[in-house]
mmCIF file of C-alpha atoms in Angstrom:
data_model
loop_
_atom_site.group_PDB
_atom_site.id
_atom_site.type_symbol
_atom_site.label_atom_id
_atom_site.label_comp_id
_atom_site.label_asym_id
_atom_site.label_seq_id
_atom_site.Cartn_x
_atom_site.Cartn_y
_atom_site.Cartn_z
ATOM 1 C CA MET L 2 -0.006 0.034 0.070
ATOM 2 C CA THR L 3 2.892 2.483 0.665
ATOM 3 C CA ALA L 4 4.365 1.669 -2.771
ATOM 4 C CA LEU L 5 1.156 2.265 -4.551
ATOM 5 C CA PRO L 6 1.304 6.112 -4.323
ATOM 6 C CA LEU L 7 4.721 6.157 -5.670
ATOM 7 C CA ALA L 8 3.769 4.075 -8.654
ATOM 8 C CA LEU L 9 0.856 6.283 -9.187
ATOM 9 C CA ILE L 10 3.157 9.161 -9.238
ATOM 10 C CA VAL L 11 5.387 7.623 -11.888
ATOM 11 C CA LEU L 12 2.487 6.487 -14.022
ATOM 12 C CA ILE L 13 0.678 9.841 -14.009
ATOM 13 C CA THR L 14 3.856 11.805 -14.737
ATOM 14 C CA VAL L 15 4.907 9.455 -17.682
ATOM 15 C CA VAL L 16 1.259 9.365 -19.233
ATOM 16 C CA ASP L 17 0.908 13.119 -18.876
ATOM 17 C CA VAL L 18 4.263 13.854 -20.585
ATOM 18 C CA LEU L 19 3.437 11.544 -23.495
ATOM 19 C CA SER L 20 -0.169 12.799 -23.824
ATOM 20 C CA PRO L 21 -1.283 15.411 -26.439
ATOM 21 C CA ALA L 22 -1.076 19.012 -25.486
ATOM 22 C CA ALA L 23 -4.870 19.286 -24.712
ATOM 23 C CA VAL L 24 -4.788 16.440 -22.147
ATOM 24 C CA HIS L 25 -3.594 17.395 -18.540
ATOM 25 C CA LEU L 26 -3.417 14.785 -16.026
ATOM 26 C CA GLY L 27 -1.092 16.553 -13.507
ATOM 27 C CA PRO L 28 -3.896 17.572 -11.070
ATOM 28 C CA LEU L 29 -4.455 13.680 -10.556
ATOM 29 C CA LEU L 30 -1.177 13.575 -8.615
ATOM 30 C CA ILE L 31 -2.929 14.738 -5.565
ATOM 31 C CA VAL L 32 -4.337 11.320 -5.234
ATOM 32 C CA ALA L 33 -0.924 9.980 -4.129
ATOM 33 C CA PRO L 34 -0.754 11.827 -0.711
ATOM 34 C CA ALA L 35 -4.480 11.281 -0.120
ATOM 35 C CA LEU L 36 -4.019 7.529 -0.420
ATOM 36 C CA THR L 37 -0.870 7.691 1.649
ATOM 37 C CA ALA L 38 -2.624 9.361 4.402
ATOM 38 C CA SER L 39 -5.185 6.549 4.937
ATOM 39 C CA VAL L 40 -2.171 3.888 5.280
ATOM 40 C CA ALA L 41 0.683 5.893 6.602
ATOM 41 C CA GLY L 42 1.686 8.497 9.056
ATOM 42 C CA PRO L 43 2.189 12.386 8.642
ATOM 43 C CA ARG L 44 5.863 12.079 7.787
ATOM 44 C CA ALA L 45 5.223 9.619 4.835
ATOM 45 C CA THR L 46 2.358 11.610 3.754
ATOM 46 C CA ALA L 47 4.322 14.764 3.508
ATOM 47 C CA GLY L 48 7.218 13.078 1.747
ATOM 48 C CA VAL L 49 4.736 11.652 -0.935
ATOM 49 C CA ALA L 50 3.145 15.113 -1.261
ATOM 50 C CA LEU L 51 6.646 16.598 -1.935
ATOM 51 C CA LEU L 52 7.376 13.923 -4.702
ATOM 52 C CA ALA L 53 3.876 14.679 -6.141
ATOM 53 C CA LEU L 54 4.610 18.366 -6.280
ATOM 54 C CA ALA L 55 8.159 17.682 -7.687
ATOM 55 C CA ALA L 56 6.495 15.424 -10.435
ATOM 56 C CA LEU L 57 3.992 18.143 -11.208
ATOM 57 C CA THR L 58 6.947 20.511 -11.711
ATOM 58 C CA VAL L 59 8.645 18.126 -13.969
ATOM 59 C CA ILE L 60 5.441 17.944 -16.186
ATOM 60 C CA GLY L 61 5.188 21.654 -16.308
ATOM 61 C CA ALA L 62 8.915 22.113 -17.215
ATOM 62 C CA VAL L 63 8.611 19.459 -20.016
ATOM 63 C CA ARG L 64 5.381 20.350 -21.325
ATOM 64 C CA ASP L 65 4.446 24.219 -21.199
ATOM 65 C CA GLY L 66 7.188 25.701 -19.028
ATOM 66 C CA LEU L 67 6.834 26.947 -15.421
ATOM 67 C CA THR L 68 5.722 30.447 -16.182
ATOM 68 C CA THR L 69 2.343 29.739 -17.679
ATOM 69 C CA ILE L 70 -0.814 30.403 -15.656
ATOM 70 C CA ASN L 71 -2.041 26.937 -16.004
ATOM 71 C CA ILE L 72 1.030 25.289 -14.402
ATOM 72 C CA GLN L 73 1.343 27.909 -11.687
ATOM 73 C CA SER L 74 -2.318 27.488 -10.638
ATOM 74 C CA GLN L 75 -1.894 23.704 -10.634
ATOM 75 C CA LEU L 76 1.080 23.904 -8.296
ATOM 76 C CA SER L 77 -0.581 26.373 -5.987
ATOM 77 C CA ALA L 78 -3.549 24.136 -5.724
ATOM 78 C CA GLN L 79 -1.378 20.996 -5.160
ATOM 79 C CA VAL L 80 0.416 22.915 -2.247
ATOM 80 C CA ILE L 81 -2.652 23.999 -0.588
ATOM 81 C CA VAL L 82 -4.514 20.575 -0.913
ATOM 82 C CA SER L 83 -1.460 18.697 0.296
ATOM 83 C CA ALA L 84 -0.942 20.968 3.141
ATOM 84 C CA LEU L 85 -4.646 20.133 4.270
ATOM 85 C CA ILE L 86 -4.113 16.541 3.742
ATOM 86 C CA VAL L 87 -0.931 16.415 5.996
ATOM 87 C CA GLY L 88 -2.560 18.699 8.493
ATOM 88 C CA LEU L 89 -5.654 16.439 8.839
ATOM 89 C CA ARG L 90 -3.308 13.221 8.975
ATOM 90 C CA VAL L 91 -1.436 14.901 12.065
ATOM 91 C CA LEU L 92 -4.819 15.583 13.745
ATOM 92 C CA ARG L 93 -5.776 11.922 13.069
ATOM 93 C CA GLU L 94 -2.659 10.544 14.519
ATOM 94 C CA ARG L 95 -3.074 12.519 17.651
ATOM 95 C CA HIS L 96 -6.545 11.348 18.030
ATOM 96 C CA GLU L 97 -5.461 7.855 17.491
ATOM 97 C CA ARG L 98 -2.820 8.158 20.173
ATOM 98 C CA GLU L 99 -5.459 9.377 22.658
ATOM 99 C CA LEU L 100 -7.835 6.647 21.840
ATOM 100 C CA THR L 101 -5.117 3.955 22.231
ATOM 101 C CA ARG L 102 -4.365 5.397 25.667
ATOM 102 C CA VAL L 103 -7.959 5.513 26.661
ATOM 103 C CA ARG L 104 -8.728 2.045 25.341
ATOM 104 C CA SER L 105 -5.618 0.514 27.235
ATOM 105 C CA VAL L 106 -6.890 2.111 30.501
ATOM 106 C CA SER L 107 -10.404 0.825 29.871
ATOM 107 C CA GLU L 108 -9.205 -2.589 29.230
ATOM 108 C CA ALA L 109 -7.093 -2.503 32.404
ATOM 109 C CA ALA L 110 -10.128 -1.388 34.430
ATOM 110 C CA GLN L 111 -12.340 -4.094 32.757
ATOM 111 C CA ARG L 112 -9.752 -6.807 33.735
ATOM 112 C CA VAL L 113 -9.766 -5.734 37.409
ATOM 113 C CA LEU L 114 -13.593 -5.653 37.573
ATOM 114 C CA LEU L 115 -13.997 -8.988 35.789
ATOM 115 C CA ARG L 116 -11.076 -10.946 36.755
ATOM 116 C CA PRO L 117 -10.503 -14.112 34.326
ATOM 117 C CA LEU L 118 -11.434 -17.302 36.077
ATOM 118 C CA PRO L 119 -8.749 -19.614 36.678
ATOM 119 C CA GLU L 120 -8.402 -22.713 34.481
ATOM 120 C CA ARG L 121 -8.043 -24.915 37.542
ATOM 121 C CA ILE L 122 -9.515 -24.376 40.977
ATOM 122 C CA GLY L 123 -9.602 -27.130 43.468
ATOM 123 C CA PRO L 124 -10.874 -30.316 41.864
ATOM 124 C CA LEU L 125 -12.649 -28.208 39.090
ATOM 125 C CA HIS L 126 -11.669 -27.192 35.819
ATOM 126 C CA LEU L 127 -13.228 -23.864 34.609
ATOM 127 C CA ALA L 128 -13.688 -21.962 31.364
ATOM 128 C CA SER L 129 -15.516 -18.732 30.633
ATOM 129 C CA VAL L 130 -16.542 -16.455 27.739
ATOM 130 C CA TYR L 131 -17.978 -12.935 27.925
ATOM 131 C CA LEU L 132 -19.765 -11.242 24.842
ATOM 132 C CA ALA L 133 -20.488 -7.610 25.612
ATOM 133 C CA ALA L 134 -23.238 -5.766 23.803
ATOM 134 C CA GLU L 135 -21.355 -2.556 23.593
ATOM 135 C CA ALA L 136 -18.882 -2.007 20.953
ATOM 136 C CA GLU L 137 -15.248 -2.007 21.884
ATOM 137 C CA ALA L 138 -16.470 -3.286 25.443
ATOM 138 C CA GLN L 139 -15.058 -6.325 27.209
ATOM 139 C CA VAL L 140 -17.481 -6.283 30.144
ATOM 140 C CA GLY L 141 -21.000 -4.945 30.750
ATOM 141 C CA GLY L 142 -23.946 -5.891 33.060
ATOM 142 C CA ASP L 143 -23.137 -9.685 33.320
ATOM 143 C CA LEU L 144 -20.670 -10.946 35.865
ATOM 144 C CA TYR L 145 -19.080 -14.144 37.212
ATOM 145 C CA ALA L 146 -16.578 -14.918 39.941
ATOM 146 C CA ALA L 147 -15.021 -17.978 41.768
ATOM 147 C CA ALA L 148 -13.720 -18.089 45.201
ATOM 148 C CA ARG L 149 -12.092 -20.864 47.241
ATOM 149 C CA THR L 150 -13.288 -21.769 50.750
ATOM 150 C CA THR L 151 -11.934 -24.231 53.386
ATOM 151 C CA THR L 152 -14.295 -26.944 52.177
ATOM 152 C CA GLY L 153 -14.591 -26.260 48.480
ATOM 153 C CA THR L 154 -15.354 -23.816 45.721
ATOM 154 C CA ARG L 155 -18.135 -21.098 45.429
ATOM 155 C CA LEU L 156 -19.300 -19.590 42.159
ATOM 156 C CA LEU L 157 -21.331 -16.506 41.339
ATOM 157 C CA VAL L 158 -22.896 -15.827 37.983
ATOM 158 C CA GLY L 159 -25.153 -12.790 37.664
ATOM 159 C CA ASP L 160 -26.933 -10.510 35.342
ATOM 160 C CA VAL L 161 -27.662 -6.689 36.138
ATOM 161 C CA ARG L 162 -30.761 -5.197 34.951
ATOM 162 C CA GLY L 163 -29.952 -3.285 31.933
ATOM 163 C CA LYS L 164 -27.045 -3.843 29.473
ATOM 164 C CA GLY L 165 -23.665 -2.518 28.568
ATOM 165 C CA LEU L 166 -21.306 0.085 30.364
ATOM 166 C CA SER L 167 -24.249 1.752 32.175
ATOM 167 C CA SER L 168 -24.694 -1.462 34.571
ATOM 168 C CA LEU L 169 -20.976 -1.842 35.393
ATOM 169 C CA GLY L 170 -21.498 0.007 38.873
ATOM 170 C CA ASP L 171 -24.003 -2.612 40.065
ATOM 171 C CA ALA L 172 -21.846 -5.336 38.735
ATOM 172 C CA ALA L 173 -18.604 -4.040 40.414
ATOM 173 C CA LEU L 174 -20.763 -3.721 43.840
ATOM 174 C CA LEU L 175 -21.774 -7.379 43.667
ATOM 175 C CA LEU L 176 -18.535 -8.614 42.553
ATOM 176 C CA GLY L 177 -16.717 -6.827 45.435
ATOM 177 C CA ALA L 178 -19.302 -8.121 48.008
ATOM 178 C CA PHE L 179 -18.928 -11.733 46.806
ATOM 179 C CA ARG L 180 -15.173 -11.694 46.848
ATOM 180 C CA ALA L 181 -15.174 -10.136 50.391
ATOM 181 C CA ALA L 182 -17.741 -12.339 51.865
ATOM 182 C CA ALA L 183 -17.417 -15.834 49.986
ATOM 183 C CA HIS L 184 -15.162 -17.419 52.470
ATOM 184 C CA LEU L 185 -16.722 -15.787 55.543
ATOM 185 C CA HIS L 186 -20.208 -17.299 55.547
ATOM 186 C CA THR L 187 -20.405 -20.867 56.374
ATOM 187 C CA ASP L 188 -23.624 -21.651 54.224
ATOM 188 C CA LEU L 189 -25.119 -20.468 51.032
ATOM 189 C CA PRO L 190 -28.322 -18.757 52.513
ATOM 190 C CA SER L 191 -26.281 -16.523 54.739
ATOM 191 C CA LEU L 192 -24.049 -15.510 51.785
ATOM 192 C CA ALA L 193 -27.042 -14.861 49.395
ATOM 193 C CA ALA L 194 -28.698 -12.780 52.285
ATOM 194 C CA TYR L 195 -25.510 -10.703 52.643
ATOM 195 C CA LEU L 196 -25.144 -10.094 48.975
ATOM 196 C CA ASP L 197 -28.874 -8.951 48.842
ATOM 197 C CA GLY L 198 -28.379 -6.584 51.650
ATOM 198 C CA SER L 199 -25.359 -5.123 49.967
ATOM 199 C CA VAL L 200 -27.221 -4.621 46.746
ATOM 200 C CA CYS L 201 -30.240 -3.270 48.571
ATOM 201 C CA TRP L 202 -28.014 -0.676 50.559
ATOM 202 C CA ASP L 203 -26.458 0.580 47.376
ATOM 203 C CA LEU L 204 -29.934 1.100 45.740
ATOM 204 C CA ALA L 205 -31.142 2.874 48.791
ATOM 205 C CA GLN L 206 -28.202 5.206 48.489
ATOM 206 C CA LEU L 207 -28.947 5.667 44.846
ATOM 207 C CA ALA L 208 -32.678 6.357 45.450
ATOM 208 C CA GLU L 209 -31.728 9.036 48.173
ATOM 209 C CA ALA L 210 -29.388 10.752 45.387
ATOM 210 C CA ARG L 211 -32.489 10.685 43.075
ATOM 211 C CA ARG L 212 -34.758 12.187 45.338
ATOM 212 C CA THR L 213 -32.166 14.907 46.199
ATOM 213 C CA GLU L 214 -31.826 15.600 42.585
ATOM 214 C CA ASN L 215 -35.496 15.695 42.080
ATOM 215 C CA ARG L 216 -35.909 18.242 44.912
ATOM 216 C CA ARG L 217 -33.278 20.407 43.085
ATOM 217 C CA ALA L 218 -35.131 19.970 39.755
ATOM 218 C CA GLU L 219 -38.380 21.052 41.244
ATOM 219 C CA THR L 220 -36.747 24.124 42.933
ATOM 220 C CA ARG L 221 -35.407 25.111 39.556
ATOM 221 C CA GLN L 222 -38.696 24.442 37.848
ATOM 222 C CA ALA L 223 -40.564 26.626 40.444
ATOM 223 C CA GLU L 224 -37.967 29.478 40.211
ATOM 224 C CA THR L 225 -38.274 29.187 36.229
ATOM 225 C CA ARG L 226 -42.350 29.460 36.657
ATOM 226 C CA GLN L 227 -41.955 32.542 38.894
ATOM 227 C CA ALA L 228 -39.522 34.371 36.666
ATOM 228 C CA GLU L 229 -41.968 33.732 33.639
ATOM 229 C CA THR L 230 -44.841 34.858 35.711
ATOM 230 C CA ARG L 231 -43.053 38.126 36.535
ATOM 231 C CA GLN L 232 -42.164 38.670 32.899
ATOM 232 C CA ALA L 233 -45.820 38.063 31.833
ATOM 233 C CA GLU L 234 -47.286 40.490 34.318
ATOM 234 C CA SER L 235 -44.655 43.062 33.161
ATOM 235 C CA ARG L 236 -45.653 42.548 29.556
ATOM 236 C CA SER L 237 -49.261 42.737 30.624
ATOM 237 C CA ALA L 238 -48.964 46.026 32.397
ATOM 238 C CA GLU L 239 -47.092 47.553 29.480
ATOM 239 C CA THR L 240 -49.414 46.469 26.679
ATOM 240 C CA ARG L 241 -52.759 46.269 28.717
ATOM 241 C CA ARG L 242 -53.357 42.878 27.470
ATOM 242 C CA PRO L 243 -53.796 39.741 29.538
ATOM 243 C CA SER L 244 -51.289 37.222 29.675
ATOM 244 C CA ALA L 245 -52.007 34.113 27.657
ATOM 245 C CA GLY L 246 -51.560 32.082 30.769
ATOM 246 C CA ARG L 247 -47.983 31.036 30.208
ATOM 247 C CA SER L 248 -47.225 30.813 33.748
ATOM 248 C CA GLU L 249 -49.936 28.179 34.142
ATOM 249 C CA ARG L 250 -48.211 25.873 31.530
ATOM 250 C CA PRO L 251 -46.387 22.960 33.154
ATOM 251 C CA GLN L 252 -42.753 22.945 32.304
ATOM 252 C CA ARG L 253 -40.903 19.936 30.976
ATOM 253 C CA LEU L 254 -37.748 18.823 32.778
ATOM 254 C CA PRO L 255 -34.325 18.702 30.639
ATOM 255 C CA PRO L 256 -33.281 15.337 29.512
ATOM 256 C CA SER L 257 -30.887 14.864 32.359
ATOM 257 C CA GLU L 258 -33.362 15.781 35.005
ATOM 258 C CA ARG L 259 -36.114 13.616 33.517
ATOM 259 C CA ALA L 260 -33.536 10.768 33.664
ATOM 260 C CA ALA L 261 -32.887 11.386 37.324
ATOM 261 C CA ASP L 262 -36.682 11.691 37.971
ATOM 262 C CA GLU L 263 -37.660 8.573 36.234
ATOM 263 C CA GLY L 264 -35.362 6.397 38.323
ATOM 264 C CA GLY L 265 -36.768 2.907 37.935
ATOM 265 C CA GLU L 266 -35.920 -0.250 39.933
ATOM 266 C CA SER L 267 -32.862 -2.013 39.634
ATOM 267 C CA PHE L 268 -32.027 -5.659 40.611
ATOM 268 C CA ILE L 269 -29.474 -8.427 39.791
ATOM 269 C CA THR L 270 -30.552 -12.028 38.944
ATOM 270 C CA ALA L 271 -27.925 -14.503 40.086
ATOM 271 C CA VAL L 272 -27.093 -18.093 40.781
ATOM 272 C CA LEU L 273 -24.874 -19.028 43.714
ATOM 273 C CA LEU L 274 -23.164 -22.546 43.669
ATOM 274 C CA ASP L 275 -21.221 -24.255 46.290
ATOM 275 C CA ILE L 276 -19.141 -27.286 45.046
ATOM 276 C CA PRO L 277 -17.681 -29.237 48.144
ATOM 277 C CA ASP L 278 -14.256 -30.936 47.421
ATOM 278 C CA ASP L 279 -15.046 -34.207 49.403
ATOM 279 C CA THR L 280 -18.758 -34.828 48.150
ATOM 280 C CA GLU L 281 -20.001 -35.395 44.790
ATOM 281 C CA PHE L 282 -22.774 -32.750 44.889
ATOM 282 C CA VAL L 283 -23.331 -29.226 43.994
ATOM 283 C CA HIS L 284 -25.326 -26.955 46.204
ATOM 284 C CA LEU L 285 -27.317 -24.215 44.269
ATOM 285 C CA ILE L 286 -29.547 -21.088 45.138
ATOM 286 C CA ASP L 287 -31.217 -19.544 42.158
ATOM 287 C CA CYS L 288 -32.169 -15.731 42.579
ATOM 288 C CA GLY L 289 -34.324 -15.325 39.609
ATOM 289 C CA HIS L 290 -31.576 -16.534 37.123
ATOM 290 C CA PRO L 291 -31.718 -18.989 34.245
ATOM 291 C CA PRO L 292 -31.255 -22.534 35.665
ATOM 292 C CA PRO L 293 -27.763 -24.096 34.831
ATOM 293 C CA LEU L 294 -27.413 -27.126 32.588
ATOM 294 C CA LEU L 295 -25.850 -30.343 33.779
ATOM 295 C CA LEU L 296 -23.995 -31.987 30.930
ATOM 296 C CA ARG L 297 -23.534 -35.801 30.930
ATOM 297 C CA PRO L 298 -22.850 -38.198 28.244
ATOM 298 C CA GLU L 299 -26.335 -39.670 28.556
ATOM 299 C CA GLY L 300 -27.799 -36.303 27.879
ATOM 300 C CA VAL L 301 -28.435 -32.519 29.246
ATOM 301 C CA THR L 302 -30.513 -31.886 32.383
ATOM 302 C CA THR L 303 -31.764 -28.534 33.414
ATOM 303 C CA LEU L 304 -31.088 -27.929 37.266
ATOM 304 C CA SER L 305 -34.455 -26.192 38.016
ATOM 305 C CA THR L 306 -35.058 -25.185 41.643
ATOM 306 C CA ARG L 307 -38.533 -25.722 43.255
ATOM 307 C CA ASN L 308 -38.586 -22.312 44.913
ATOM 308 C CA PRO L 309 -36.363 -19.727 43.158
ATOM 309 C CA ALA L 310 -35.601 -16.613 45.233
ATOM 310 C CA PRO L 311 -36.189 -13.246 44.014
ATOM 311 C CA PRO L 312 -33.435 -11.392 42.269
ATOM 312 C CA LEU L 313 -30.780 -9.580 44.505
ATOM 313 C CA GLY L 314 -31.874 -6.095 45.467
ATOM 314 C CA LEU L 315 -35.647 -6.862 45.889
ATOM 315 C CA GLY L 316 -35.116 -8.569 49.354
ATOM 316 C CA GLU L 317 -36.612 -5.374 51.103
ATOM 317 C CA LEU L 318 -39.838 -5.876 49.313
ATOM 318 C CA ALA L 319 -40.796 -9.075 51.115
ATOM 319 C CA PRO L 320 -39.241 -11.520 53.434
ATOM 320 C CA VAL L 321 -37.000 -13.929 51.565
ATOM 321 C CA THR L 322 -36.129 -17.413 52.466
ATOM 322 C CA TYR L 323 -33.042 -18.799 50.432
ATOM 323 C CA GLU L 324 -33.655 -22.557 49.776
ATOM 324 C CA VAL L 325 -30.615 -24.578 48.679
ATOM 325 C CA GLN L 326 -31.039 -27.327 46.233
ATOM 326 C CA THR L 327 -28.531 -30.112 45.945
ATOM 327 C CA PHE L 328 -27.854 -32.078 42.816
ATOM 328 C CA PRO L 329 -25.370 -34.838 42.009
ATOM 329 C CA PHE L 330 -22.163 -33.722 40.411
ATOM 330 C CA ARG L 331 -19.823 -36.659 39.760
ATOM 331 C CA PRO L 332 -16.299 -36.598 38.206
ATOM 332 C CA GLY L 333 -16.692 -36.100 34.393
ATOM 333 C CA ASP L 334 -19.855 -34.054 34.820
ATOM 334 C CA ARG L 335 -20.052 -30.542 33.504
ATOM 335 C CA LEU L 336 -22.153 -27.444 34.451
ATOM 336 C CA LEU L 337 -22.887 -24.739 32.018
ATOM 337 C CA ILE L 338 -24.090 -21.546 33.741
ATOM 338 C CA TYR L 339 -25.130 -18.671 31.502
ATOM 339 C CA THR L 340 -27.044 -15.467 31.411
ATOM 340 C CA ASP L 341 -30.197 -14.466 29.682
ATOM 341 C CA GLY L 342 -28.339 -12.881 26.969
ATOM 342 C CA VAL L 343 -27.666 -16.109 25.597
ATOM 343 C CA ILE L 344 -31.099 -17.860 25.619
ATOM 344 C CA GLU L 345 -32.752 -14.585 24.538
ATOM 345 C CA ALA L 346 -30.527 -13.908 21.520
ATOM 346 C CA ARG L 347 -32.701 -13.797 18.365
ATOM 347 C CA ASP L 348 -31.760 -14.375 14.741
ATOM 348 C CA ALA L 349 -33.090 -12.513 11.723
ATOM 349 C CA GLN L 350 -36.584 -14.472 12.053
ATOM 350 C CA HIS L 351 -36.670 -13.414 15.760
ATOM 351 C CA ARG L 352 -36.091 -16.923 16.834
ATOM 352 C CA PHE L 353 -34.413 -17.399 20.210
ATOM 353 C CA TYR L 354 -31.107 -19.276 20.493
ATOM 354 C CA PRO L 355 -31.608 -23.076 21.262
ATOM 355 C CA LEU L 356 -28.832 -23.421 23.958
ATOM 356 C CA THR L 357 -29.959 -26.899 25.051
ATOM 357 C CA ASP L 358 -30.227 -28.402 21.551
ATOM 358 C CA ARG L 359 -26.816 -26.811 20.504
ATOM 359 C CA VAL L 360 -24.788 -27.730 23.450
ATOM 360 C CA THR L 361 -25.734 -31.371 23.040
ATOM 361 C CA ALA L 362 -23.466 -31.704 19.996
ATOM 362 C CA TRP L 363 -20.430 -30.514 21.828
ATOM 363 C CA GLN L 364 -21.130 -31.683 25.546
ATOM 364 C CA THR L 365 -18.205 -34.166 25.317
ATOM 365 C CA GLU L 366 -15.621 -31.480 24.408
ATOM 366 C CA ARG L 367 -13.278 -29.839 26.906
ATOM 367 C CA PRO L 368 -14.772 -26.795 28.694
ATOM 368 C CA ALA L 369 -12.680 -24.141 26.577
ATOM 369 C CA VAL L 370 -13.461 -25.981 23.245
ATOM 370 C CA LEU L 371 -17.125 -26.331 24.202
ATOM 371 C CA LEU L 372 -17.383 -22.663 24.872
ATOM 372 C CA ASN L 373 -15.581 -21.834 21.695
ATOM 373 C CA HIS L 374 -18.073 -23.652 19.683
ATOM 374 C CA LEU L 375 -21.053 -22.071 21.460
ATOM 375 C CA ARG L 376 -19.465 -18.529 21.085
ATOM 376 C CA ARG L 377 -19.133 -18.892 17.363
ATOM 377 C CA ASP L 378 -22.500 -20.574 16.932
ATOM 378 C CA LEU L 379 -24.128 -17.836 19.035
ATOM 379 C CA LEU L 380 -22.719 -15.021 17.049
ATOM 380 C CA THR L 381 -23.686 -16.677 13.904
ATOM 381 C CA HIS L 382 -27.256 -17.042 15.094
ATOM 382 C CA VAL L 383 -27.569 -13.181 15.619
ATOM 383 C CA GLY L 384 -25.552 -12.111 12.732
ATOM 384 C CA HIS L 385 -22.459 -11.272 14.769
ATOM 385 C CA ARG L 386 -24.417 -8.322 16.736
ATOM 386 C CA LEU L 387 -25.859 -9.027 20.257
ATOM 387 C CA ASP L 388 -28.582 -6.790 21.842
ATOM 388 C CA ASP L 389 -27.737 -7.944 25.201
ATOM 389 C CA ASP L 390 -24.537 -8.835 27.133
ATOM 390 C CA ALA L 391 -23.951 -12.639 27.345
ATOM 391 C CA ALA L 392 -21.802 -14.796 29.541
ATOM 392 C CA MET L 393 -21.190 -18.459 30.003
ATOM 393 C CA VAL L 394 -19.279 -20.528 32.417
ATOM 394 C CA VAL L 395 -18.398 -24.151 32.173
ATOM 395 C CA VAL L 396 -17.347 -26.170 35.294
ATOM 396 C CA GLU L 397 -16.059 -29.796 35.114
ATOM 397 C CA ARG L 398 -15.312 -32.020 38.148
ATOM 398 C CA LEU L 399 -12.048 -33.689 37.668
ATOM 399 C CA PRO L 400 -11.525 -37.249 38.625
#
């Protein structure tokens, strides 16, 4: 690509010199620096621009002479346009450097927030995949984490209401609470209650902040109405005409204030798992999350719980009793835990992704290979554009 502009300069120069007097191809030389700017930096672009200008000078000297108005106007236009191209390329390179720095910081922050799961933890083999709906993002509203305890391994897979980067705050809150408390609580119900309390507390703080912002917005709205009333009365006294009742018209809040006023409830669906090292079982609490799949050579089983708990963050609405369900989990068995972004992904005909049917074909593969197959198949199903974040975790008990 860097050699193509040079070849164009040589070709245009030779053809122009050999063409009849009525044919002028010299202005086409500006294509060379323009093409260079798309594939190279400012220095290379400036160098090609100088070569193109030199070629145009050679054409003028050979054909009409450098003193004609035609060649002088061509040279002037070539200099001006080349300077603009080089200047724009300098600005573009500056923006690219800034974008690179911002992206590196963003990727580092995302890796800290959603730490990669270890390939081996205790007697378990883990693999995970994350597909963010936001372009250029690596994480969003879905989350997963693993923690070792004195008796086994605990896993958390969750999905924050909403999608994309706007839900990162709630995801960070839950991940931090889980990592801090996973090894402190002896049973899953107390851990689930602690996580629900952490989310509820954060939501209460957010609601208080919204109420404060709403009060400020109402005060600003009242002051605006009073100012308009005074202006209407002043105009009425001057013109002796009654006001059109403008002060009675309700005022619409700006977009930022409407967003604060709308608020809306927030919650996090989650599934908590406790896998002991010395027994072939898995203990599970489902908080409004899609049930995991148990993969065995004889088939795929859905681990549905009898009484799922409400999502985390809604525990203050009603008393919650977290019921633990226990399922056999023998060596060689695999668990597939996923978020609703997987099963609610739709193709062009609005058909949901058939996860249970698709995973059957690859259930004997190693966890990482299984997830690679599912990732490619899911992206193909949706046309490589997800409408929601999607996460999948595979857990295999080793012999």
